[in-house]
Structures are given as structure tokens and as C-alpha cells.
Amino acid sequence: MPATMSRVPAQPRSTHRTSRSDRPNRVTVAVYAADPVLRVGVVQQLRPRPEVDLLDDADAEQAQTSLVVVDGVDDDVAALLHRLRHNTATRTGLVVGTLGPGTLQRVVECGVAAVLRRVEADQDRLLHLVLAIANGEGVLPGDLLGKLLTHVGSLQRSALDPRGLSLSTLTPREADMLRLVSEGLDTAEIARKTAYSERTVKNVLHGITTRLQLRNRAHAVGYALRNGLI
């Protein structure tokens, strides 16, 4: 996946364009996708709907709703979601193939207002997603909402009872990397051992220290060992 995702030119160029002021009730939408097939699929579903105004690249930053369409959420997707979160003009929805363990909380923390599985993304559901986001509503599939509530409850219990901390406080990837740090491996060695890039290793370890409010890797290893996390 490339480092940045392209936005979608939603309408072919023509000699006559209707002024946006003539379409005051239409929700403006920008579509972001790395895969052109995914991009075209979503655009073709939304283009015929009179409730939606798909924006070109030049206007995408002003969209009321941004749709990010991906197979899964990796560091590049998270970076895009963070950038969109800081754009006060837009609220973001995610159309995703799969969400791994812990990923739902990550995308919520990135400011995603609504999630739709790609397998369920027909025209009506896409339109419902766009309109809900524009109205300030959140949308999650029922099973994902249940998982999020369970995860949040687990975090709250851990905060109230530090003695109850367990490996669930760290993702499997985080725990594996901290174990390797505890064995004296540096970033490059951890990257080779885990088959992740060095940038990913740095981001994961930085995320642990930031989330748990620790000073550095050594502090993180000590904290994890004391609490039985690794």
C-alpha cells in the first residue's frame, strides 16, 4: 500500500458545471482509497444518488464526509485517518474488508465516526453511512459495537485494579516486540525477527510507551515484567 491514498475525481470534466450553491441539501463526500478497484466501486455506487455531491481532488478537503475504503487498517491507513481527524471540515467513515483484534479501538481513536464492512457496502448502506456521518451520528455493526464495549470495559477494570493486569493490556504484536526488547534486540534486529519494517517497530514501541505513560523502552520492559504482561 502506498504511503498516501489518492482522492477520487468524482465527476468527469464537462463544459458546464452546476454551482454548488444550487445544491444546498446535498452532502459533500470525498472518497479515499489505495486500490483503484475499491475506489471506483464506491464512487459508482454513490454517484447516481441525488443526496450526495462527490467532490474532485481540488475540493476534497472541504468535504462534509470523507470515506476511507480499504482492505484492512495498517500504519498508512491510520496515518490518513489521523490527518482527516484534524480536518475540522469533515467527519470520517471507514469501509473496510477486515478488522483485526484491537483494530476497532484504534480506528475509533483515529476519529472514525462510522464503520461499514465492505461485504455489506451496497448502495443503500453506503448512502445511510454517508448521511449518518453528516448528521453527526455514529454507525457500527452490532457485533463490532459489542466487541468495543467489551474491550472498553476490560480497560476500565484494568485501570481500577492494576493487580488484574494481563496480556490483554498489550496486543500480541506489542507483547512480542517487548519480549524481544527485553532480550536485548535493537530496532533492526526486531524488524528482521518479526518481518515488520523498522518504522513499524519504532511506531509500535512508541505507542506502548505513550499509551502507558512510560519514559522509554527500558521503562516499558520493566513495567511489563512487573505486571506480568510479558
PDB file of C-alpha atoms in Angstrom:
ATOM      1  CA  MET A   1       0.000   0.000   0.000  1.00  0.00           C
ATOM      2  CA  PRO A   2       1.411   3.427  -0.913  1.00  0.00           C
ATOM      3  CA  ALA A   3       2.224   5.919   1.822  1.00  0.00           C
ATOM      4  CA  THR A   4      -0.688   8.161   0.876  1.00  0.00           C
ATOM      5  CA  MET A   5      -4.050   7.422  -0.623  1.00  0.00           C
ATOM      6  CA  SER A   6      -5.410   9.141  -3.663  1.00  0.00           C
ATOM      7  CA  ARG A   7      -8.693  11.010  -3.592  1.00  0.00           C
ATOM      8  CA  VAL A   8     -11.269  10.305  -6.211  1.00  0.00           C
ATOM      9  CA  PRO A   9     -12.176  12.682  -9.026  1.00  0.00           C
ATOM     10  CA  ALA A  10     -15.876  12.027  -8.676  1.00  0.00           C
ATOM     11  CA  GLN A  11     -17.262  13.599 -11.847  1.00  0.00           C
ATOM     12  CA  PRO A  12     -15.948  13.649 -15.423  1.00  0.00           C
ATOM     13  CA  ARG A  13     -14.983  17.107 -16.652  1.00  0.00           C
ATOM     14  CA  SER A  14     -17.594  18.940 -18.690  1.00  0.00           C
ATOM     15  CA  THR A  15     -18.070  22.379 -20.172  1.00  0.00           C
ATOM     16  CA  HIS A  16     -20.971  23.108 -17.823  1.00  0.00           C
ATOM     17  CA  ARG A  17     -20.886  22.613 -14.057  1.00  0.00           C
ATOM     18  CA  THR A  18     -23.728  23.278 -11.676  1.00  0.00           C
ATOM     19  CA  SER A  19     -22.807  25.684  -8.912  1.00  0.00           C
ATOM     20  CA  ARG A  20     -22.598  24.007  -5.509  1.00  0.00           C
ATOM     21  CA  SER A  21     -24.810  26.774  -4.173  1.00  0.00           C
ATOM     22  CA  ASP A  22     -27.571  25.337  -6.397  1.00  0.00           C
ATOM     23  CA  ARG A  23     -27.305  22.032  -4.460  1.00  0.00           C
ATOM     24  CA  PRO A  24     -27.566  23.195  -0.834  1.00  0.00           C
ATOM     25  CA  ASN A  25     -29.080  19.976   0.545  1.00  0.00           C
ATOM     26  CA  ARG A  26     -26.545  17.544  -0.900  1.00  0.00           C
ATOM     27  CA  VAL A  27     -23.917  16.035   1.391  1.00  0.00           C
ATOM     28  CA  THR A  28     -20.426  16.625   0.028  1.00  0.00           C
ATOM     29  CA  VAL A  29     -18.272  13.469   0.009  1.00  0.00           C
ATOM     30  CA  ALA A  30     -14.606  12.706  -0.675  1.00  0.00           C
ATOM     31  CA  VAL A  31     -13.520   9.095  -1.254  1.00  0.00           C
ATOM     32  CA  TYR A  32     -10.022   7.911  -0.332  1.00  0.00           C
ATOM     33  CA  ALA A  33      -8.673   4.527  -1.427  1.00  0.00           C
ATOM     34  CA  ALA A  34      -5.332   2.984  -2.340  1.00  0.00           C
ATOM     35  CA  ASP A  35      -6.905   0.332  -4.577  1.00  0.00           C
ATOM     36  CA  PRO A  36      -8.474   1.836  -7.730  1.00  0.00           C
ATOM     37  CA  VAL A  37     -10.971  -1.030  -7.911  1.00  0.00           C
ATOM     38  CA  LEU A  38     -12.287  -0.242  -4.427  1.00  0.00           C
ATOM     39  CA  ARG A  39     -12.358   3.456  -5.262  1.00  0.00           C
ATOM     40  CA  VAL A  40     -14.317   3.046  -8.467  1.00  0.00           C
ATOM     41  CA  GLY A  41     -16.761   0.659  -6.801  1.00  0.00           C
ATOM     42  CA  VAL A  42     -17.747   3.138  -4.073  1.00  0.00           C
ATOM     43  CA  VAL A  43     -17.868   6.110  -6.438  1.00  0.00           C
ATOM     44  CA  GLN A  44     -20.104   4.257  -8.906  1.00  0.00           C
ATOM     45  CA  GLN A  45     -22.468   3.294  -6.070  1.00  0.00           C
ATOM     46  CA  LEU A  46     -22.816   6.851  -4.781  1.00  0.00           C
ATOM     47  CA  ARG A  47     -22.676   8.883  -7.989  1.00  0.00           C
ATOM     48  CA  PRO A  48     -26.346   8.339  -9.023  1.00  0.00           C
ATOM     49  CA  ARG A  49     -27.721   9.368  -5.626  1.00  0.00           C
ATOM     50  CA  PRO A  50     -29.170  12.886  -5.581  1.00  0.00           C
ATOM     51  CA  GLU A  51     -28.455  13.223  -1.845  1.00  0.00           C
ATOM     52  CA  VAL A  52     -24.687  13.130  -2.470  1.00  0.00           C
ATOM     53  CA  ASP A  53     -22.230  15.513  -4.119  1.00  0.00           C
ATOM     54  CA  LEU A  54     -18.931  13.709  -4.824  1.00  0.00           C
ATOM     55  CA  LEU A  55     -16.011  16.139  -4.759  1.00  0.00           C
ATOM     56  CA  ASP A  56     -12.975  16.357  -7.006  1.00  0.00           C
ATOM     57  CA  ASP A  57      -9.411  16.419  -5.662  1.00  0.00           C
ATOM     58  CA  ALA A  58      -9.303  20.207  -5.531  1.00  0.00           C
ATOM     59  CA  ASP A  59     -12.289  20.406  -3.170  1.00  0.00           C
ATOM     60  CA  ALA A  60     -11.842  17.178  -1.187  1.00  0.00           C
ATOM     61  CA  GLU A  61     -10.504  18.910   1.939  1.00  0.00           C
ATOM     62  CA  GLN A  62     -13.862  20.728   2.240  1.00  0.00           C
ATOM     63  CA  ALA A  63     -15.999  17.568   2.188  1.00  0.00           C
ATOM     64  CA  GLN A  64     -18.544  17.127   4.963  1.00  0.00           C
ATOM     65  CA  THR A  65     -17.923  13.383   4.854  1.00  0.00           C
ATOM     66  CA  SER A  66     -14.738  11.501   3.978  1.00  0.00           C
ATOM     67  CA  LEU A  67     -14.964   7.785   3.174  1.00  0.00           C
ATOM     68  CA  VAL A  68     -11.778   5.731   3.528  1.00  0.00           C
ATOM     69  CA  VAL A  69     -12.099   2.428   1.653  1.00  0.00           C
ATOM     70  CA  VAL A  70      -9.510  -0.244   2.477  1.00  0.00           C
ATOM     71  CA  ASP A  71      -8.912  -3.978   2.827  1.00  0.00           C
ATOM     72  CA  GLY A  72      -7.558  -3.570   6.365  1.00  0.00           C
ATOM     73  CA  VAL A  73      -6.116  -0.983   8.728  1.00  0.00           C
ATOM     74  CA  ASP A  74      -2.318  -0.669   8.760  1.00  0.00           C
ATOM     75  CA  ASP A  75       0.009   2.165   9.755  1.00  0.00           C
ATOM     76  CA  ASP A  76      -0.526   4.050   6.468  1.00  0.00           C
ATOM     77  CA  VAL A  77      -4.299   3.902   6.841  1.00  0.00           C
ATOM     78  CA  ALA A  78      -4.034   5.028  10.474  1.00  0.00           C
ATOM     79  CA  ALA A  79      -1.867   7.978   9.383  1.00  0.00           C
ATOM     80  CA  LEU A  80      -4.515   9.028   6.859  1.00  0.00           C
ATOM     81  CA  LEU A  81      -7.277   8.714   9.463  1.00  0.00           C
ATOM     82  CA  HIS A  82      -5.272  10.856  11.901  1.00  0.00           C
ATOM     83  CA  ARG A  83      -4.805  13.524   9.223  1.00  0.00           C
ATOM     84  CA  LEU A  84      -8.505  13.572   8.409  1.00  0.00           C
ATOM     85  CA  ARG A  85      -9.323  13.796  12.104  1.00  0.00           C
ATOM     86  CA  HIS A  86      -7.561  17.164  12.264  1.00  0.00           C
ATOM     87  CA  ASN A  87      -9.577  18.487   9.307  1.00  0.00           C
ATOM     88  CA  THR A  88     -12.470  20.280  11.029  1.00  0.00           C
ATOM     89  CA  ALA A  89     -14.469  20.420   7.789  1.00  0.00           C
ATOM     90  CA  THR A  90     -15.012  16.662   7.575  1.00  0.00           C
ATOM     91  CA  ARG A  91     -16.152  13.631   9.554  1.00  0.00           C
ATOM     92  CA  THR A  92     -14.745  10.257   8.561  1.00  0.00           C
ATOM     93  CA  GLY A  93     -16.274   6.876   7.815  1.00  0.00           C
ATOM     94  CA  LEU A  94     -14.397   3.637   7.178  1.00  0.00           C
ATOM     95  CA  VAL A  95     -15.404   0.975   4.668  1.00  0.00           C
ATOM     96  CA  VAL A  96     -13.166  -1.970   5.490  1.00  0.00           C
ATOM     97  CA  GLY A  97     -12.637  -5.581   4.452  1.00  0.00           C
ATOM     98  CA  THR A  98     -11.486  -6.934   7.815  1.00  0.00           C
ATOM     99  CA  LEU A  99     -10.818  -5.548  11.288  1.00  0.00           C
ATOM    100  CA  GLY A 100      -8.295  -7.499  13.337  1.00  0.00           C
ATOM    101  CA  PRO A 101      -8.230  -7.771  17.152  1.00  0.00           C
ATOM    102  CA  GLY A 102      -7.793  -4.365  18.746  1.00  0.00           C
ATOM    103  CA  THR A 103      -8.161  -2.558  15.419  1.00  0.00           C
ATOM    104  CA  LEU A 104     -11.646  -1.225  16.146  1.00  0.00           C
ATOM    105  CA  GLN A 105     -10.451   0.760  19.147  1.00  0.00           C
ATOM    106  CA  ARG A 106      -7.566   2.061  17.049  1.00  0.00           C
ATOM    107  CA  VAL A 107      -9.825   3.436  14.307  1.00  0.00           C
ATOM    108  CA  VAL A 108     -12.185   4.972  16.875  1.00  0.00           C
ATOM    109  CA  GLU A 109      -9.196   6.698  18.472  1.00  0.00           C
ATOM    110  CA  CYS A 110      -8.308   7.978  14.986  1.00  0.00           C
ATOM    111  CA  GLY A 111     -11.643   9.812  14.886  1.00  0.00           C
ATOM    112  CA  VAL A 112     -13.641   7.424  12.688  1.00  0.00           C
ATOM    113  CA  ALA A 113     -17.333   8.130  13.191  1.00  0.00           C
ATOM    114  CA  ALA A 114     -18.755   5.078  11.423  1.00  0.00           C
ATOM    115  CA  VAL A 115     -17.658   1.678  10.139  1.00  0.00           C
ATOM    116  CA  LEU A 116     -19.141  -0.473   7.384  1.00  0.00           C
ATOM    117  CA  ARG A 117     -17.848  -3.832   6.225  1.00  0.00           C
ATOM    118  CA  ARG A 118     -17.063  -3.896   2.521  1.00  0.00           C
ATOM    119  CA  VAL A 119     -19.076  -7.078   2.037  1.00  0.00           C
ATOM    120  CA  GLU A 120     -22.158  -5.157   3.234  1.00  0.00           C
ATOM    121  CA  ALA A 121     -21.419  -1.965   1.293  1.00  0.00           C
ATOM    122  CA  ASP A 122     -24.273  -1.867  -1.196  1.00  0.00           C
ATOM    123  CA  GLN A 123     -25.658   1.448  -2.436  1.00  0.00           C
ATOM    124  CA  ASP A 124     -28.298   1.854   0.283  1.00  0.00           C
ATOM    125  CA  ARG A 125     -25.922   1.075   3.145  1.00  0.00           C
ATOM    126  CA  LEU A 126     -23.261   3.403   1.736  1.00  0.00           C
ATOM    127  CA  LEU A 127     -25.802   6.200   1.460  1.00  0.00           C
ATOM    128  CA  HIS A 128     -27.052   5.527   5.009  1.00  0.00           C
ATOM    129  CA  LEU A 129     -23.437   5.669   6.224  1.00  0.00           C
ATOM    130  CA  VAL A 130     -22.777   8.999   4.487  1.00  0.00           C
ATOM    131  CA  LEU A 131     -25.982  10.641   5.732  1.00  0.00           C
ATOM    132  CA  ALA A 132     -25.495   9.377   9.288  1.00  0.00           C
ATOM    133  CA  ILE A 133     -21.955  10.727   9.419  1.00  0.00           C
ATOM    134  CA  ALA A 134     -23.069  14.082   8.035  1.00  0.00           C
ATOM    135  CA  ASN A 135     -25.770  14.231  10.749  1.00  0.00           C
ATOM    136  CA  GLY A 136     -23.197  13.669  13.480  1.00  0.00           C
ATOM    137  CA  GLU A 137     -24.255  10.087  14.162  1.00  0.00           C
ATOM    138  CA  GLY A 138     -22.052   7.058  14.781  1.00  0.00           C
ATOM    139  CA  VAL A 139     -22.616   3.785  12.956  1.00  0.00           C
ATOM    140  CA  LEU A 140     -21.149   0.399  13.909  1.00  0.00           C
ATOM    141  CA  PRO A 141     -22.251  -3.146  13.062  1.00  0.00           C
ATOM    142  CA  GLY A 142     -23.865  -4.684  16.141  1.00  0.00           C
ATOM    143  CA  ASP A 143     -21.189  -7.318  16.716  1.00  0.00           C
ATOM    144  CA  LEU A 144     -18.402  -4.724  16.467  1.00  0.00           C
ATOM    145  CA  LEU A 145     -20.173  -2.463  18.942  1.00  0.00           C
ATOM    146  CA  GLY A 146     -20.358  -5.366  21.369  1.00  0.00           C
ATOM    147  CA  LYS A 147     -16.644  -6.063  20.967  1.00  0.00           C
ATOM    148  CA  LEU A 148     -15.797  -2.395  21.510  1.00  0.00           C
ATOM    149  CA  LEU A 149     -17.878  -2.207  24.695  1.00  0.00           C
ATOM    150  CA  THR A 150     -16.252  -5.404  25.986  1.00  0.00           C
ATOM    151  CA  HIS A 151     -12.784  -4.043  25.236  1.00  0.00           C
ATOM    152  CA  VAL A 152     -13.501  -0.694  26.894  1.00  0.00           C
ATOM    153  CA  GLY A 153     -14.881  -2.491  29.931  1.00  0.00           C
ATOM    154  CA  SER A 154     -11.713  -4.565  30.149  1.00  0.00           C
ATOM    155  CA  LEU A 155      -9.569  -1.440  30.051  1.00  0.00           C
ATOM    156  CA  GLN A 156     -11.673   0.184  32.758  1.00  0.00           C
ATOM    157  CA  ARG A 157     -11.313  -2.874  35.004  1.00  0.00           C
ATOM    158  CA  SER A 158      -7.562  -2.851  34.481  1.00  0.00           C
ATOM    159  CA  ALA A 159      -7.392   0.817  35.436  1.00  0.00           C
ATOM    160  CA  LEU A 160      -9.416   0.221  38.611  1.00  0.00           C
ATOM    161  CA  ASP A 161      -7.482  -2.903  39.612  1.00  0.00           C
ATOM    162  CA  PRO A 162      -3.824  -2.774  38.476  1.00  0.00           C
ATOM    163  CA  ARG A 163      -3.300  -6.218  40.019  1.00  0.00           C
ATOM    164  CA  GLY A 164      -5.710  -7.541  37.416  1.00  0.00           C
ATOM    165  CA  LEU A 165      -3.491  -6.521  34.509  1.00  0.00           C
ATOM    166  CA  SER A 166      -2.883  -9.252  31.976  1.00  0.00           C
ATOM    167  CA  LEU A 167      -1.616  -9.735  28.460  1.00  0.00           C
ATOM    168  CA  SER A 168      -4.880  -8.212  27.211  1.00  0.00           C
ATOM    169  CA  THR A 169      -3.372  -4.804  28.051  1.00  0.00           C
ATOM    170  CA  LEU A 170      -0.938  -5.334  25.161  1.00  0.00           C
ATOM    171  CA  THR A 171      -1.699  -6.603  21.696  1.00  0.00           C
ATOM    172  CA  PRO A 172       0.111  -9.819  20.711  1.00  0.00           C
ATOM    173  CA  ARG A 173       2.395  -7.790  18.433  1.00  0.00           C
ATOM    174  CA  GLU A 174       3.231  -5.339  21.217  1.00  0.00           C
ATOM    175  CA  ALA A 175       3.942  -8.146  23.680  1.00  0.00           C
ATOM    176  CA  ASP A 176       6.180  -9.950  21.170  1.00  0.00           C
ATOM    177  CA  MET A 177       8.194  -6.818  20.467  1.00  0.00           C
ATOM    178  CA  LEU A 178       8.629  -6.006  24.160  1.00  0.00           C
ATOM    179  CA  ARG A 179       9.864  -9.547  24.760  1.00  0.00           C
ATOM    180  CA  LEU A 180      12.490  -9.048  22.053  1.00  0.00           C
ATOM    181  CA  VAL A 181      13.498  -5.709  23.594  1.00  0.00           C
ATOM    182  CA  SER A 182      13.896  -7.485  26.933  1.00  0.00           C
ATOM    183  CA  GLU A 183      16.251  -9.930  25.204  1.00  0.00           C
ATOM    184  CA  GLY A 184      18.479  -7.031  24.135  1.00  0.00           C
ATOM    185  CA  LEU A 185      17.493  -6.783  20.457  1.00  0.00           C
ATOM    186  CA  ASP A 186      17.631  -3.368  18.770  1.00  0.00           C
ATOM    187  CA  THR A 187      15.133  -1.970  16.246  1.00  0.00           C
ATOM    188  CA  ALA A 188      16.780  -3.506  13.176  1.00  0.00           C
ATOM    189  CA  GLU A 189      17.042  -6.931  14.818  1.00  0.00           C
ATOM    190  CA  ILE A 190      13.414  -6.833  15.955  1.00  0.00           C
ATOM    191  CA  ALA A 191      12.346  -5.864  12.410  1.00  0.00           C
ATOM    192  CA  ARG A 192      14.206  -8.852  10.938  1.00  0.00           C
ATOM    193  CA  LYS A 193      12.856 -11.189  13.600  1.00  0.00           C
ATOM    194  CA  THR A 194       9.221 -10.128  13.200  1.00  0.00           C
ATOM    195  CA  ALA A 195       9.247  -9.345   9.447  1.00  0.00           C
ATOM    196  CA  TYR A 196       7.952  -5.807  10.112  1.00  0.00           C
ATOM    197  CA  SER A 197       9.648  -2.657   8.868  1.00  0.00           C
ATOM    198  CA  GLU A 198      11.890  -0.728  11.246  1.00  0.00           C
ATOM    199  CA  ARG A 199       9.411   2.152  11.078  1.00  0.00           C
ATOM    200  CA  THR A 200       6.609  -0.142  12.235  1.00  0.00           C
ATOM    201  CA  VAL A 201       8.729  -1.449  15.107  1.00  0.00           C
ATOM    202  CA  LYS A 202       9.506   2.115  16.217  1.00  0.00           C
ATOM    203  CA  ASN A 203       5.833   3.112  15.944  1.00  0.00           C
ATOM    204  CA  VAL A 204       4.631   0.095  17.939  1.00  0.00           C
ATOM    205  CA  LEU A 205       7.152   0.614  20.746  1.00  0.00           C
ATOM    206  CA  HIS A 206       6.477   4.353  20.807  1.00  0.00           C
ATOM    207  CA  GLY A 207       2.747   3.613  21.007  1.00  0.00           C
ATOM    208  CA  ILE A 208       3.296   1.402  24.069  1.00  0.00           C
ATOM    209  CA  THR A 209       5.334   3.997  25.937  1.00  0.00           C
ATOM    210  CA  THR A 210       2.887   6.781  25.045  1.00  0.00           C
ATOM    211  CA  ARG A 211      -0.287   4.859  25.932  1.00  0.00           C
ATOM    212  CA  LEU A 212       1.078   3.567  29.238  1.00  0.00           C
ATOM    213  CA  GLN A 213       2.815   6.884  30.010  1.00  0.00           C
ATOM    214  CA  LEU A 214       6.283   5.345  30.250  1.00  0.00           C
ATOM    215  CA  ARG A 215       9.628   7.068  29.689  1.00  0.00           C
ATOM    216  CA  ASN A 216      11.385   4.747  27.250  1.00  0.00           C
ATOM    217  CA  ARG A 217      11.734   1.135  26.109  1.00  0.00           C
ATOM    218  CA  ALA A 218      13.587   0.035  29.234  1.00  0.00           C
ATOM    219  CA  HIS A 219      10.827   1.507  31.388  1.00  0.00           C
ATOM    220  CA  ALA A 220       8.240  -0.276  29.229  1.00  0.00           C
ATOM    221  CA  VAL A 221      10.015  -3.636  29.623  1.00  0.00           C
ATOM    222  CA  GLY A 222      10.272  -3.162  33.393  1.00  0.00           C
ATOM    223  CA  TYR A 223       6.608  -2.183  33.631  1.00  0.00           C
ATOM    224  CA  ALA A 224       5.522  -5.174  31.531  1.00  0.00           C
ATOM    225  CA  LEU A 225       7.610  -7.615  33.566  1.00  0.00           C
ATOM    226  CA  ARG A 226       6.348  -6.255  36.902  1.00  0.00           C
ATOM    227  CA  ASN A 227       2.730  -6.591  35.774  1.00  0.00           C
ATOM    228  CA  GLY A 228       3.101  -9.976  34.109  1.00  0.00           C
ATOM    229  CA  LEU A 229       2.466  -8.634  30.616  1.00  0.00           C
ATOM    230  CA  ILE A 230       5.422 -10.470  29.047  1.00  0.00           C
TER     231      ILE A 230
END
